[in-house]
Coordinates of C-alpha atoms (C1' of nucleotides) in Angstrom, one line a residue:
Chain X
M1 CA -12.5 36.6 206.9
T2 CA -10.8 38.4 204.2
R3 CA -12.7 40.9 202.1
T4 CA -13.8 40.0 198.7
L5 CA -14.4 42.7 196.1
I6 CA -17.7 42.8 194.4
N7 CA -16.2 42.4 190.9
D8 CA -14.4 39.2 191.9
L9 CA -17.4 37.4 193.2
N10 CA -17.8 35.5 190.1
N11 CA -14.7 33.7 191.2
H12 CA -16.4 32.8 194.5
I13 CA -19.6 30.8 193.4
D14 CA -21.0 28.7 196.4
E15 CA -18.6 30.2 198.7
V16 CA -19.1 32.1 201.9
V17 CA -17.7 35.5 201.6
T18 CA -17.3 39.0 203.3
V19 CA -17.9 42.0 201.1
K20 CA -17.7 45.6 202.6
G21 CA -19.5 48.6 200.9
W22 CA -22.5 51.0 200.8
L23 CA -26.0 50.4 200.9
Q24 CA -27.2 51.9 197.5
T25 CA -30.7 50.6 197.7
L26 CA -32.9 48.5 200.0
R27 CA -36.0 46.9 198.6
D28 CA -37.8 45.8 202.0
Q29 CA -40.6 43.5 201.5
K30 CA -42.5 41.3 203.9
N31 CA -40.6 38.2 203.7
M32 CA -37.6 39.0 201.4
Q33 CA -35.2 42.0 201.7
F34 CA -32.7 43.0 198.9
L35 CA -29.7 45.0 199.6
I36 CA -27.8 46.5 196.6
L37 CA -24.4 46.9 197.9
R38 CA -21.5 49.2 196.4
D39 CA -17.8 49.0 196.7
R40 CA -15.4 50.6 194.4
T41 CA -15.4 47.8 192.0
G42 CA -19.3 47.4 191.5
L43 CA -22.8 46.5 192.8
V44 CA -23.9 43.1 194.0
Q45 CA -27.5 42.2 195.4
V46 CA -27.8 40.7 199.0
A47 CA -30.9 38.8 199.6
H48 CA -32.3 38.0 203.0
Y49 CA -35.2 35.6 203.8
R50 CA -36.7 37.5 206.8
P51 CA -38.5 34.7 208.6
E52 CA -35.3 32.7 209.2
H53 CA -33.7 35.8 211.2
P54 CA -36.5 38.4 212.3
E55 CA -34.3 40.3 214.4
L56 CA -31.5 40.7 211.5
G57 CA -34.6 41.6 209.5
E58 CA -35.4 44.6 211.9
H59 CA -31.9 45.8 211.6
I60 CA -31.8 45.8 208.0
S61 CA -35.5 47.6 207.9
A62 CA -33.8 50.6 210.0
L63 CA -30.7 51.1 207.7
G64 CA -30.5 54.3 205.9
T65 CA -29.5 54.6 202.4
E66 CA -25.6 54.8 201.7
S67 CA -24.9 53.3 205.3
A68 CA -21.3 51.6 205.5
L69 CA -21.7 47.7 205.8
T70 CA -19.8 44.6 206.1
V71 CA -21.9 41.6 204.8
T72 CA -21.2 38.1 205.2
G73 CA -22.9 35.5 203.0
K74 CA -23.0 32.8 200.4
V75 CA -22.3 33.6 196.9
V76 CA -25.1 31.7 194.7
K77 CA -25.6 32.0 190.9
N78 CA -29.1 33.0 190.1
E79 CA -30.1 33.6 186.7
V80 CA -33.2 35.7 187.5
V81 CA -31.0 38.3 189.3
K82 CA -30.8 41.1 186.6
L83 CA -27.6 42.4 188.4
G84 CA -24.7 40.0 187.2
G85 CA -26.7 36.9 187.6
L86 CA -25.6 36.2 191.0
E87 CA -26.4 37.4 194.4
I88 CA -25.3 37.0 198.1
Q89 CA -27.5 34.9 200.3
L90 CA -27.1 37.1 203.8
H91 CA -25.7 35.4 206.7
D92 CA -24.5 38.3 208.9
L93 CA -24.3 42.1 208.7
V94 CA -22.3 44.5 210.5
I95 CA -23.4 48.0 210.5
E96 CA -19.9 49.8 210.4
N97 CA -21.5 53.2 210.1
N98 CA -25.2 53.9 209.7
A99 CA -26.3 56.7 207.3
E100 CA -28.7 59.2 208.8
A101 CA -32.0 59.6 206.9
P102 CA -32.7 61.5 204.8
L103 CA -29.3 62.4 202.9
P104 CA -29.0 65.8 201.9
Y105 CA -29.4 64.5 198.4
D106 CA -29.2 61.3 196.6
P107 CA -26.1 61.2 194.7
F108 CA -27.1 58.3 192.6
D109 CA -30.5 59.9 191.3
Q110 CA -29.6 61.4 188.0
E111 CA -33.0 63.0 187.3
N112 CA -32.6 65.1 190.5
M113 CA -29.2 66.1 190.4
P114 CA -28.4 69.4 192.4
A115 CA -26.5 72.1 191.2
I116 CA -22.8 71.9 191.6
D117 CA -22.7 74.6 194.5
F118 CA -24.9 72.4 196.5
R119 CA -23.0 69.2 195.6
M120 CA -19.7 70.8 196.6
D121 CA -21.1 71.4 200.1
W122 CA -21.5 67.6 200.4
R123 CA -18.5 66.8 198.3
Y124 CA -17.8 63.5 199.9
L125 CA -21.4 62.2 199.0
D126 CA -20.9 63.7 195.7
L127 CA -17.6 61.8 194.9
R128 CA -19.6 58.6 195.4
R129 CA -20.9 58.9 192.1
D130 CA -19.6 56.6 189.4
Q131 CA -18.6 59.6 187.4
N132 CA -16.3 61.0 190.1
L133 CA -14.7 57.6 191.2
L134 CA -13.7 57.2 187.7
L135 CA -12.8 60.8 186.8
F136 CA -10.1 60.2 189.7
R137 CA -9.1 57.0 188.5
V138 CA -8.6 58.8 185.1
Q139 CA -6.8 61.3 186.7
T140 CA -4.3 59.0 188.6
L141 CA -3.5 57.0 185.4
L142 CA -3.1 60.1 183.2
E143 CA -0.6 61.5 186.0
H144 CA 1.1 58.0 186.2
A145 CA 1.5 57.8 182.5
M146 CA 3.1 61.4 182.4
R147 CA 5.6 60.4 185.0
E148 CA 6.4 57.3 183.2
F149 CA 7.1 59.3 180.1
W150 CA 9.0 61.8 182.0
V151 CA 11.2 59.3 183.8
N152 CA 11.9 57.3 180.7
E153 CA 13.2 60.4 178.9
G154 CA 15.6 61.3 182.0
F155 CA 13.7 64.0 183.6
I156 CA 14.2 64.8 187.4
E157 CA 11.2 65.9 189.6
I158 CA 11.7 68.9 191.5
H159 CA 9.4 70.4 194.4
S160 CA 9.8 74.1 194.6
P161 CA 8.6 76.2 197.4
K162 CA 5.2 77.5 197.5
I163 CA 6.1 80.3 200.0
M164 CA 8.2 83.1 198.3
G165 CA 9.8 86.1 199.6
S166 CA 8.9 88.2 196.3
P167 CA 6.8 87.9 193.4
S168 CA 7.8 85.3 190.8
E169 CA 6.1 86.9 187.8
S170 CA 4.3 89.9 187.2
G171 CA 0.7 90.1 186.1
A172 CA -1.3 87.6 188.1
E173 CA -2.3 88.6 191.4
L174 CA -0.4 87.1 194.5
F175 CA -1.9 86.0 197.7
E176 CA -0.1 87.7 200.6
I177 CA 0.6 85.8 203.9
D178 CA 1.9 86.7 207.2
Y179 CA 5.6 85.2 207.6
F180 CA 6.8 86.0 211.3
E181 CA 7.6 89.5 211.1
R182 CA 7.4 90.0 207.5
K183 CA 5.1 89.5 204.2
A184 CA 5.5 86.5 201.8
Y185 CA 3.4 85.2 199.0
L186 CA 2.0 82.1 197.9
A187 CA 3.6 80.9 194.5
Q188 CA 1.7 81.5 191.4
S189 CA 3.9 79.5 189.5
P190 CA 7.1 77.4 189.8
Q191 CA 8.6 79.2 186.6
F192 CA 11.6 80.8 188.2
Y193 CA 12.6 77.9 190.1
K194 CA 12.4 75.5 187.5
Q195 CA 14.7 77.7 185.3
M196 CA 17.1 77.7 188.3
A197 CA 17.4 73.8 187.8
M198 CA 18.5 74.6 184.3
A199 CA 21.1 76.8 185.7
A200 CA 21.8 73.9 188.2
G201 CA 22.6 71.6 185.2
F202 CA 19.4 69.2 185.7
E203 CA 18.9 69.6 182.0
R204 CA 15.3 68.2 182.2
V205 CA 13.0 68.7 185.0
F206 CA 9.2 68.5 185.9
E207 CA 7.0 69.5 188.7
V208 CA 3.4 68.7 189.7
G209 CA 2.4 71.1 192.5
P210 CA -0.1 73.6 193.5
V211 CA -0.4 77.1 192.1
F212 CA -2.0 80.0 193.8
R213 CA -3.8 82.9 191.8
A214 CA -5.4 85.6 193.6
D215 CA -7.7 86.4 190.6
P216 CA -11.2 87.3 191.4
S217 CA -12.2 85.3 188.1
Y218 CA -15.8 84.0 188.2
T219 CA -15.9 81.4 185.3
S220 CA -16.1 77.7 184.7
R221 CA -12.4 77.2 184.1
H222 CA -10.8 79.3 186.8
M223 CA -9.6 78.4 190.4
T224 CA -7.5 80.2 192.8
E225 CA -5.7 77.2 193.6
F226 CA -5.1 74.3 191.0
T227 CA -2.6 71.6 190.2
G228 CA 0.0 72.7 187.7
L229 CA 2.2 70.5 185.4
D230 CA 5.5 72.0 184.7
I231 CA 8.5 71.3 182.8
E232 CA 11.6 72.7 181.7
I233 CA 14.2 71.5 179.1
S234 CA 17.8 72.4 178.4
W235 CA 19.9 72.7 175.4
I236 CA 16.9 73.3 173.0
E237 CA 17.1 74.9 169.6
S238 CA 14.1 76.9 169.7
H239 CA 10.5 76.6 171.2
E240 CA 9.6 73.9 168.5
D241 CA 11.7 71.5 170.5
V242 CA 9.4 72.2 173.5
L243 CA 6.4 71.7 171.2
K244 CA 7.8 68.3 169.9
F245 CA 8.2 67.0 173.4
T246 CA 4.9 68.1 174.5
E247 CA 2.9 66.5 171.7
R248 CA 4.4 63.1 172.0
W249 CA 4.1 63.3 175.8
L250 CA 0.4 64.2 175.7
N251 CA -0.3 61.4 173.0
Y252 CA 1.4 58.8 175.1
A253 CA -0.7 59.8 178.3
F254 CA -3.9 59.8 176.4
Q255 CA -3.2 56.7 174.8
R256 CA -2.6 55.1 178.0
V257 CA -6.0 56.4 179.3
K258 CA -7.8 55.2 176.0
D259 CA -6.0 51.5 176.5
E260 CA -7.1 51.0 179.8
L261 CA -10.2 52.9 180.6
D262 CA -11.8 53.7 177.2
E263 CA -15.0 51.2 177.7
E264 CA -15.6 52.5 181.2
I265 CA -15.4 56.2 180.3
M266 CA -18.0 55.3 177.3
K267 CA -20.1 53.7 179.9
V268 CA -20.0 56.3 182.5
F269 CA -19.4 59.7 180.7
G270 CA -20.7 58.6 177.1
I271 CA -17.8 59.8 175.4
E272 CA -14.9 58.2 173.4
V273 CA -11.2 59.2 174.4
T274 CA -9.7 61.1 171.6
V275 CA -6.0 60.6 171.5
P276 CA -4.7 63.7 169.9
E277 CA -2.5 62.9 166.8
V278 CA 1.1 64.0 166.4
P279 CA 2.3 66.3 165.2
F280 CA -0.4 68.9 166.6
P281 CA -1.0 71.7 164.2
R282 CA 1.0 74.8 164.6
L283 CA -0.4 78.2 163.8
T284 CA 1.4 81.3 164.1
M285 CA -0.6 84.4 165.7
A286 CA -0.1 86.1 162.3
E287 CA -1.7 83.1 160.5
T288 CA -4.4 82.8 163.1
L289 CA -5.4 86.5 162.7
D290 CA -5.6 86.0 158.8
V291 CA -7.8 82.7 159.5
L292 CA -10.2 84.6 161.8
K293 CA -10.5 87.5 159.3
K294 CA -11.4 85.0 156.6
V295 CA -13.9 83.2 158.5
G296 CA -15.5 86.3 159.6
Y297 CA -14.8 86.5 163.2
D298 CA -14.3 90.0 164.4
L299 CA -11.5 90.4 167.1
P300 CA -11.9 93.5 169.3
K301 CA -9.6 96.3 168.1
E302 CA -8.0 96.8 171.3
R303 CA -6.5 93.2 171.6
K304 CA -3.2 94.0 169.6
G305 CA -2.6 90.6 168.4
D306 CA -3.9 88.6 171.4
L307 CA -7.0 86.5 171.2
D308 CA -10.2 86.7 173.3
P309 CA -12.1 83.4 174.2
G310 CA -14.5 83.8 171.2
G311 CA -11.5 83.9 168.9
E312 CA -10.0 81.0 170.6
R313 CA -13.0 78.8 170.0
A314 CA -13.3 80.1 166.5
I315 CA -9.8 79.3 165.4
A316 CA -10.1 75.9 167.4
E317 CA -13.3 75.1 165.3
Y318 CA -11.3 75.8 162.1
V319 CA -8.3 73.5 163.2
K320 CA -10.7 70.9 163.9
N321 CA -12.3 71.2 160.4
E322 CA -9.0 71.6 158.7
F323 CA -6.7 69.3 160.7
N324 CA -9.2 67.1 162.5
N325 CA -7.3 67.6 165.6
E326 CA -8.7 69.1 169.0
F327 CA -5.0 70.2 169.9
F328 CA -3.0 72.8 168.3
F329 CA -0.3 75.0 169.2
L330 CA -0.7 78.9 168.8
I331 CA 3.0 79.9 168.3
D332 CA 4.9 83.2 167.9
W333 CA 2.9 85.7 170.1
P334 CA 3.9 89.4 170.1
I335 CA 6.0 90.7 172.8
T336 CA 3.1 92.9 174.0
V337 CA 1.3 90.0 175.3
R338 CA 4.2 88.0 176.6
P339 CA 6.4 88.4 179.8
F340 CA 9.9 89.8 179.6
Y341 CA 11.6 86.5 179.9
H342 CA 10.4 84.9 176.7
M343 CA 13.0 84.9 174.0
R344 CA 12.5 86.9 170.8
H345 CA 12.7 85.8 167.3
P346 CA 16.2 87.0 165.9
D347 CA 14.7 87.9 162.6
N348 CA 11.6 89.5 164.2
P349 CA 12.3 91.1 167.4
D350 CA 8.5 92.0 167.9
L351 CA 7.4 88.4 168.0
T352 CA 8.6 85.8 171.1
R353 CA 9.3 82.1 170.7
S354 CA 6.5 81.3 172.7
F355 CA 3.2 79.2 172.3
D356 CA -0.3 78.4 173.9
L357 CA -1.6 75.0 173.8
I358 CA -5.3 75.1 172.8
A359 CA -7.3 72.0 173.2
G360 CA -11.0 71.6 172.9
G361 CA -11.2 75.3 172.4
L362 CA -9.8 75.7 175.9
E363 CA -6.4 77.3 176.8
I364 CA -4.4 74.6 178.6
A365 CA -0.8 75.4 178.6
T366 CA 1.6 78.2 177.9
G367 CA 5.0 77.8 177.2
A368 CA 8.3 79.3 175.4
Q369 CA 11.8 79.3 175.0
R370 CA 13.3 81.4 177.7
E371 CA 15.9 84.1 177.1
H372 CA 19.1 82.8 179.0
R373 CA 21.5 85.4 177.9
Y374 CA 22.0 87.5 180.7
E375 CA 22.6 91.0 179.1
V376 CA 19.5 90.5 176.7
L377 CA 17.5 89.4 179.7
K378 CA 18.6 92.5 181.6
K379 CA 17.6 94.7 178.6
Q380 CA 14.2 93.2 178.1
A381 CA 13.4 93.4 181.8
L382 CA 14.2 97.1 181.9
E383 CA 12.0 97.5 178.6
Y384 CA 9.1 96.3 180.7
G385 CA 9.8 98.5 183.2
L386 CA 10.9 96.2 185.8
G387 CA 13.3 97.0 188.7
L388 CA 16.3 94.9 188.5
E389 CA 17.0 94.6 192.1
S390 CA 13.5 92.8 192.8
I391 CA 14.6 90.2 190.3
Q392 CA 18.2 90.1 190.8
F393 CA 18.1 86.7 192.4
Y394 CA 16.6 85.4 189.0
L395 CA 18.9 87.0 186.7
D396 CA 21.8 85.6 188.6
F397 CA 20.7 82.2 187.4
F398 CA 22.2 83.5 184.1
R399 CA 25.7 84.6 185.1
Y400 CA 27.5 81.4 185.3
G401 CA 26.8 79.1 182.5
C402 CA 23.1 78.7 182.0
P403 CA 22.1 76.4 178.8
P404 CA 19.5 77.5 176.3
H405 CA 16.1 76.3 177.5
G406 CA 12.5 76.2 177.3
G407 CA 9.3 74.6 178.9
F408 CA 5.6 74.9 179.7
G409 CA 2.9 75.0 182.6
M410 CA -0.1 73.1 182.1
G411 CA -3.3 73.1 184.2
L412 CA -4.1 69.5 185.3
S413 CA -7.9 70.1 185.9
R414 CA -8.2 72.0 182.6
L415 CA -6.7 68.9 180.7
L416 CA -9.2 66.6 182.3
M417 CA -11.9 68.9 181.4
V418 CA -10.7 68.5 177.9
L419 CA -10.2 64.6 178.1
L420 CA -13.8 63.8 179.8
K421 CA -15.4 66.9 177.9
L422 CA -16.7 68.5 181.3
P423 CA -18.4 71.8 181.0
N424 CA -17.1 73.0 184.5
I425 CA -13.6 72.9 186.2
R426 CA -15.5 72.3 189.5
E427 CA -16.4 68.9 188.3
A428 CA -12.6 68.0 187.4
V429 CA -11.0 68.7 190.6
Y430 CA -11.0 67.2 194.3
L431 CA -12.0 70.1 196.2
F432 CA -12.4 73.5 194.3
R433 CA -11.2 76.9 195.5
G434 CA -12.5 79.9 194.0
P435 CA -13.0 83.6 195.4
N436 CA -16.1 82.6 197.3
R437 CA -15.3 78.9 198.0
L438 CA -13.1 77.9 200.7
H439 CA -14.8 75.0 202.3
P440 CA -14.8 72.3 202.7
Chain K
rG1 C1' -13.1 95.3 187.8
rG2 C1' -17.6 95.3 184.1
rG3 C1' -22.3 92.8 182.3
rG4 C1' -26.1 89.1 182.3
rG5 C1' -29.3 85.2 184.5
rC6 C1' -31.4 82.6 188.8
rG7 C1' -33.0 82.0 194.2
rU8 C1' -40.3 78.1 195.6
rG9 C1' -40.7 71.6 200.5
rG10 C1' -34.1 67.7 201.9
rU11 C1' -33.3 67.6 196.3
rG12 C1' -35.0 68.6 191.0
rU13 C1' -38.7 71.5 189.1
rA14 C1' -43.9 73.9 187.7
rG15 C1' -46.6 78.2 188.8
rU16 C1' -45.2 85.4 185.8
rG17 C1' -51.2 89.7 189.6
rG18 C1' -56.7 86.4 192.6
rC19 C1' -53.4 79.3 195.5
rU20 C1' -56.0 76.3 200.5
rA21 C1' -48.6 77.0 196.2
rA22 C1' -48.6 71.8 192.0
rC23 C1' -45.5 67.5 190.2
rA24 C1' -41.2 64.2 190.8
rU25 C1' -38.0 62.3 193.9
rG26 C1' -36.5 61.6 198.9
rC27 C1' -38.4 60.8 204.1
rG28 C1' -42.0 58.1 207.7
rG29 C1' -46.2 54.5 208.2
rC30 C1' -49.2 50.6 206.3
rC31 C1' -49.5 46.7 202.4
rC32 C1' -47.1 43.3 198.9
rU33 C1' -44.6 35.2 197.1
rG34 C1' -37.9 36.9 195.0
rU35 C1' -37.4 42.2 194.2
rC36 C1' -34.5 44.4 190.6
rA37 C1' -35.6 52.2 187.8
rA38 C1' -39.8 47.4 192.4
rG39 C1' -44.9 48.3 193.1
rG40 C1' -49.8 50.0 195.8
rC41 C1' -52.1 53.1 199.4
rC42 C1' -51.5 57.0 203.4
rG43 C1' -48.8 60.7 205.8
rA44 C1' -45.4 64.8 207.1
rG45 C1' -42.5 68.6 204.8
rA46 C1' -42.3 75.2 201.5
rC47 C1' -45.2 81.5 204.9
rC48 C1' -42.0 81.1 197.4
rG49 C1' -33.7 84.2 200.0
rC50 C1' -33.9 88.7 203.0
rG51 C1' -35.9 94.0 203.4
rG52 C1' -38.8 97.8 201.6
rG53 C1' -42.4 99.5 197.9
rU54 C1' -46.6 99.4 194.2
rU55 C1' -51.9 97.3 194.6
rC56 C1' -58.3 95.9 197.0
rG57 C1' -54.7 91.5 196.4
rA58 C1' -47.8 89.8 195.4
rA59 C1' -44.1 83.5 194.7
rC60 C1' -45.5 86.6 190.4
rC61 C1' -44.3 94.0 189.2
rC62 C1' -40.6 97.7 191.1
rC63 C1' -36.3 99.3 194.3
rG64 C1' -32.5 97.6 197.5
rU65 C1' -29.6 93.6 199.7
rC66 C1' -27.4 88.8 200.2
rG67 C1' -26.1 84.3 198.1
rC68 C1' -25.3 81.3 193.7
rU69 C1' -24.0 81.0 188.6
rC70 C1' -22.5 82.2 183.5
rC71 C1' -19.8 85.7 180.3
rC72 C1' -16.2 89.3 179.5
rG73 C1' -11.0 91.1 181.4
rC74 C1' -6.9 87.9 183.6
rC75 C1' -5.1 83.3 182.8
rA76 C1' -3.9 77.3 183.5

RNA sequence: GGGGGCGUGGUGUAGUGGCUAACAUGCGGCCCUGUCAAGGCCGAGACCGCGGGUUCGAACCCCGUCGCUCCCGCCA
């Protein structure tokens, strides 16, 4: 018999069906046994009148919570049943996989929820929670909508290598690996490779893939491995063209999530999805520092035009009040806090054509127009004290007709944190990787 | 790399110098006319992360250590 999903049972009243799922609760009485069965679409009550099948009753009594079951029975309307006004009268039961008792913890007991670290030890149980099931449906739809947008706008998808012979960018720490007789590194950004696609004439590319950072960062928003959303666009006039694309793209993806899952998100997470309005506010770093001064936020002196997280939150608060937007671009960062390949303003060589995207007070993306002029790029690299030999393969991209271009890198899980207002990135990722977390 | 906080039955908590370590939940048993956040009764389960110290006496104070966590730095 084919399987019926629980949210489809309404269409099978008075029919005998087979449903498959997990035993969420067993209410075991003398004559009646009630099994609450859960599949990915919902919950249903299964009722068993014990005296009719005493042996089956014994089997049911021995079941552990969260056992995987196949249940056959007749769907009947029953107004008395609080769970959807219907139930399944049990005919037969197959225990596909009994759950040992007790469970390490009950994932459906909201009152006694263990801390995130313990839940990660039993991640497959934790993922059974409604919140997690929905979270990954949201992530799937979000990514799907992003791809739709990209494809409709003529983007080409690339998959750049994650094993590299030399560091791609200076700054962030690299994981070193043994590569036969040599050393190699895990990619900490697809930056150079997506720029290569510009030199290759692809004009617009995106990549969704893993990014590795050997930073010993112990915070609620850092991981050593995460999924990066990267794009690069050719023939731009300035970084403003990248901003314009970014805001339309995010607006579309968030709107798709809201259209399809807003109600469920409200039910499970208790929040309404906020679709950021286009255009997102743009604040230059200079303006931002003025605003911070005005609202009385003291930036540590040594920061030289950069922001600390407190400053980021303060300016986010200001933007929220002033423009009623959770999203905004912080643009025109000084060269001192940006890499050598960011293009500089022609009228102010101390500033770069760069931006950060801040959402919900969290830094979720960084981007810029890239310097595509070979001689200028070489000069800037030397200014940063880089040896040209080590990045010559990269510099070579700009020798035979590379168009002006720019793009960004964004953290998928950070975006989900913002979308679902999660306090910790560990809640927003399938399996967390951090400095002291390699399992499961 | 720097700083703060927390480690008590399976899980969540209470207890901050006199405890035979409490409560909830879960687990096991018995009971219950169909339950539905089921209910009732009984029971098992923790030498209070680990090591040392102070004290007549330590879950509680001190030192060390390990683990976790958060913040800063770094970033997405």
